[in-house]
Short mmCIF file of C-alpha atoms in Angstrom, two decimals:
data_model
loop_
_atom_site.label_atom_id
_atom_site.label_comp_id
_atom_site.label_asym_id
_atom_site.label_seq_id
_atom_site.Cartn_x
_atom_site.Cartn_y
_atom_site.Cartn_z
CA UNK S 276 -142.00 54.29 -34.53
CA UNK S 277 -139.19 51.97 -33.37
CA UNK S 278 -141.60 49.04 -33.14
CA UNK S 279 -142.84 49.67 -36.67
CA UNK S 280 -139.29 49.90 -38.04
CA UNK S 281 -138.37 46.74 -36.15
CA UNK S 282 -141.32 44.82 -37.61
CA UNK S 283 -140.33 46.00 -41.09
CA UNK S 284 -136.75 44.85 -40.43
CA UNK S 285 -137.96 41.39 -39.45
CA UNK S 286 -140.17 41.23 -42.55
CA UNK S 287 -137.21 42.18 -44.75
CA UNK S 288 -135.05 39.56 -43.04
CA UNK S 289 -137.63 36.89 -43.78
CA UNK S 290 -138.16 38.05 -47.36
CA UNK S 291 -134.45 38.31 -48.18
CA UNK S 292 -133.46 35.28 -46.08
CA UNK S 293 -130.56 37.34 -44.69
CA UNK S 294 -129.73 35.05 -41.79
CA UNK S 295 -126.37 36.71 -41.15
CA UNK S 296 -128.25 39.80 -39.88
CA UNK S 297 -130.95 37.99 -37.90
CA UNK S 298 -129.17 37.95 -34.54
CA UNK S 299 -128.39 41.66 -34.77
CA UNK S 300 -131.96 42.59 -35.70
CA UNK S 301 -133.43 40.24 -33.07
CA UNK S 302 -131.11 41.67 -30.39
CA UNK S 303 -132.24 45.20 -31.13
CA UNK S 304 -135.88 44.52 -31.89
CA UNK S 305 -136.92 41.70 -29.54
CA UNK S 306 -134.37 42.56 -26.85
CA UNK S 307 -134.56 46.34 -26.77
CA UNK S 308 -137.75 47.54 -28.49
CA UNK S 309 -140.50 44.93 -28.67
CA UNK S 310 -140.19 43.96 -25.00
CA UNK S 311 -141.36 47.49 -24.10
CA UNK S 312 -144.48 47.24 -26.25
CA UNK S 313 -145.69 43.72 -25.49
CA UNK S 314 -145.30 41.29 -22.62
CA UNK S 315 -141.78 39.82 -22.59
CA UNK S 316 -143.21 36.32 -22.93
CA UNK S 317 -143.99 37.21 -26.55
CA UNK S 318 -140.29 37.89 -27.22
CA UNK S 319 -138.63 35.00 -25.39
CA UNK S 320 -138.76 32.42 -28.21
CA UNK S 321 -137.56 34.95 -30.78
CA UNK S 322 -134.61 35.83 -28.54
CA UNK S 323 -133.62 32.18 -28.24
CA UNK S 324 -133.92 31.78 -32.01
CA UNK S 325 -131.74 34.87 -32.50
CA UNK S 326 -129.15 33.36 -30.16
CA UNK S 327 -129.03 30.10 -32.14
CA UNK S 328 -128.81 31.89 -35.49
CA UNK S 329 -126.04 34.14 -34.15
CA UNK S 330 -124.03 31.14 -33.03
CA UNK S 331 -124.54 29.40 -36.39
CA UNK S 332 -123.60 32.46 -38.46
CA UNK S 333 -120.60 33.41 -36.33
CA UNK S 334 -122.13 36.50 -34.78
CA UNK S 335 -120.99 35.39 -31.33
CA UNK S 336 -121.07 38.80 -29.63
CA UNK S 337 -124.72 39.44 -30.49
CA UNK S 338 -125.64 35.85 -29.69
CA UNK S 339 -124.17 36.18 -26.21
CA UNK S 340 -125.89 39.52 -25.58
CA UNK S 341 -129.17 37.94 -26.67
CA UNK S 342 -128.47 35.09 -24.21
CA UNK S 343 -128.14 37.68 -21.40
CA UNK S 344 -131.47 39.27 -22.24
CA UNK S 345 -133.12 35.88 -22.68
CA UNK S 346 -131.93 34.68 -19.28
CA UNK S 347 -132.94 37.88 -17.49
CA UNK S 348 -136.38 37.70 -19.10
CA UNK S 349 -136.68 34.00 -18.24
CA UNK S 350 -136.00 34.84 -14.60
CA UNK S 351 -138.53 37.68 -14.61
CA UNK S 352 -141.10 35.37 -16.19
CA UNK S 353 -140.74 33.00 -13.23
CA UNK S 354 -138.94 30.14 -14.94
CA UNK S 355 -138.15 27.16 -12.73
CA UNK S 356 -134.93 28.08 -10.91
CA UNK S 357 -133.17 24.71 -11.26
CA UNK S 358 -133.70 24.72 -15.04
CA UNK S 359 -132.63 28.34 -15.27
CA UNK S 360 -129.49 27.64 -13.20
CA UNK S 361 -128.46 24.82 -15.56
CA UNK S 362 -128.99 27.07 -18.59
CA UNK S 363 -127.10 29.95 -16.95
CA UNK S 364 -124.16 27.64 -16.23
CA UNK S 365 -124.14 26.47 -19.85
CA UNK S 366 -124.30 30.00 -21.26
CA UNK S 367 -121.66 31.16 -18.77
CA UNK S 368 -119.21 28.48 -19.89
CA UNK S 369 -119.78 29.37 -23.54
CA UNK S 370 -119.20 33.05 -22.80
CA UNK S 371 -115.87 32.26 -21.18
CA UNK S 372 -114.95 29.86 -24.01
CA UNK S 373 -115.68 32.53 -26.64
CA UNK S 374 -114.05 35.26 -24.51
CA UNK S 375 -117.25 37.28 -24.27
CA UNK S 376 -116.52 38.80 -20.87
CA UNK S 377 -118.87 41.76 -21.26
CA UNK S 378 -121.81 39.35 -21.60
CA UNK S 379 -120.33 37.04 -18.96
CA UNK S 380 -120.25 39.83 -16.38
CA UNK S 381 -123.88 40.68 -17.08
CA UNK S 382 -125.10 37.11 -16.80
CA UNK S 383 -123.12 36.60 -13.58
CA UNK S 384 -125.61 38.76 -11.69
CA UNK S 385 -128.51 36.54 -12.72
CA UNK S 386 -126.50 33.45 -11.74
CA UNK S 387 -125.97 34.87 -8.27
CA UNK S 388 -129.65 35.68 -7.85
CA UNK S 389 -130.75 32.22 -8.95
CA UNK S 390 -128.11 30.47 -6.83
CA UNK S 391 -129.04 32.49 -3.77
CA UNK S 392 -132.74 31.76 -4.22
CA UNK S 393 -132.04 28.05 -4.66
CA UNK S 394 -130.08 27.85 -1.40
CA UNK S 395 -132.03 30.50 0.50
CA UNK S 396 -132.75 30.17 4.18
CA UNK S 397 -135.80 32.42 4.35
CA UNK S 398 -133.89 35.68 4.20
CA UNK S 399 -132.62 37.89 1.40
CA UNK S 400 -129.01 37.20 0.62
CA UNK S 401 -127.96 39.34 -2.32
CA UNK S 402 -126.99 42.50 -0.51
CA UNK S 403 -125.04 42.53 2.72
CA UNK S 404 -122.51 40.40 4.51
CA UNK S 405 -124.12 37.18 3.32
CA UNK S 406 -122.93 37.66 -0.23
CA UNK S 407 -119.43 39.00 -0.56
CA UNK S 408 -119.31 38.26 -4.30
CA UNK S 409 -122.25 40.59 -4.94
CA UNK S 410 -120.64 43.24 -2.74
CA UNK S 411 -117.40 42.82 -4.73
CA UNK S 412 -119.31 43.23 -8.01
CA UNK S 413 -120.98 46.36 -6.67
CA UNK S 414 -117.63 47.77 -5.53
CA UNK S 415 -115.98 46.99 -8.88
CA UNK S 416 -118.90 48.48 -10.84
CA UNK S 417 -118.75 51.61 -8.68
CA UNK S 418 -115.00 51.96 -9.29
CA UNK S 419 -115.52 51.55 -13.04
CA UNK S 420 -118.62 53.77 -12.99
CA UNK S 421 -120.60 50.96 -14.67
CA UNK S 422 -124.05 52.34 -13.95
CA UNK S 423 -125.77 49.52 -15.84
CA UNK S 424 -124.34 46.85 -13.52
CA UNK S 425 -124.98 48.99 -10.45
CA UNK S 426 -128.64 49.33 -11.45
CA UNK S 427 -128.91 45.62 -12.18
CA UNK S 428 -127.51 44.80 -8.73
CA UNK S 429 -130.11 47.04 -7.10
CA UNK S 430 -132.92 45.64 -9.26
CA UNK S 431 -132.10 42.05 -8.41
CA UNK S 432 -131.46 43.01 -4.79
CA UNK S 433 -134.95 44.53 -4.72
CA UNK S 434 -136.48 41.36 -6.15
CA UNK S 435 -134.58 39.23 -3.63
CA UNK S 436 -135.69 41.40 -0.68
CA UNK S 437 -139.29 41.52 -1.89
CA UNK S 438 -139.49 37.73 -2.26
CA UNK S 439 -138.51 37.37 1.39
CA UNK S 440 -140.89 40.06 2.63
CA UNK S 441 -138.17 42.62 3.38
CA UNK S 442 -140.18 45.50 1.94
CA UNK S 443 -138.13 48.31 3.49
CA UNK S 444 -134.94 46.83 2.06
CA UNK S 445 -136.67 46.44 -1.33
CA UNK S 446 -137.76 50.08 -1.18
CA UNK S 447 -134.22 51.12 -0.30
CA UNK S 448 -132.89 49.22 -3.34
CA UNK S 449 -135.41 50.99 -5.57
CA UNK S 450 -134.32 54.37 -4.20
CA UNK S 451 -130.64 53.56 -4.77
CA UNK S 452 -131.35 52.41 -8.31
CA UNK S 453 -133.28 55.58 -9.06
CA UNK S 454 -130.39 57.71 -7.77
CA UNK S 455 -127.96 55.90 -10.07
CA UNK S 456 -130.36 56.21 -13.01
CA UNK S 457 -130.33 59.98 -12.65
CA UNK S 458 -126.71 59.91 -13.84
CA UNK S 459 -127.53 57.75 -16.88
CA UNK S 460 -128.47 58.94 -20.35
CA UNK S 461 -131.47 56.57 -20.37
CA UNK S 462 -133.35 54.40 -17.90
CA UNK S 463 -132.36 50.82 -17.28
CA UNK S 464 -134.30 48.21 -19.25
CA UNK S 465 -136.30 46.68 -16.38
CA UNK S 466 -138.85 48.50 -14.20
#
């Protein structure tokens, strides 16, 4: 039902040429609904378009949230890490410039993952003594009871461990994420 309503919303947007609502509709539809019904590659261009429209129409908050989803999806789609890192840096600077710290904190996790993979030395580096910034983020999120960030840390930690063949660590991260999700009203977006 949500996908049908979302498609109708996009059709109405196009028919009425209501650009001021496009970023909001695209955030909800392509970022939160459509990505569950089709492969995320089919949503990536629409998300980027929603970001640009949001910036042009002054809907900065939605534009920055769309940027977060776009960057996470780009990473999951296997985008070239150097290109992704440059884009993450650019989005990160804009988020600070526009004082969008909620979005900035979410994109920071992806930046750490990409940076760690770019400089990796054949071992996972997101969780543990090798990455104190990630540990600090996890500690802060735990203090603030920010279950979304906690889950994201475990998801990206799992990906990092899996890439380097640390399957027991990856399994441990999945278990920790599932424990945190039990306290949430709904499951995290990925996996």
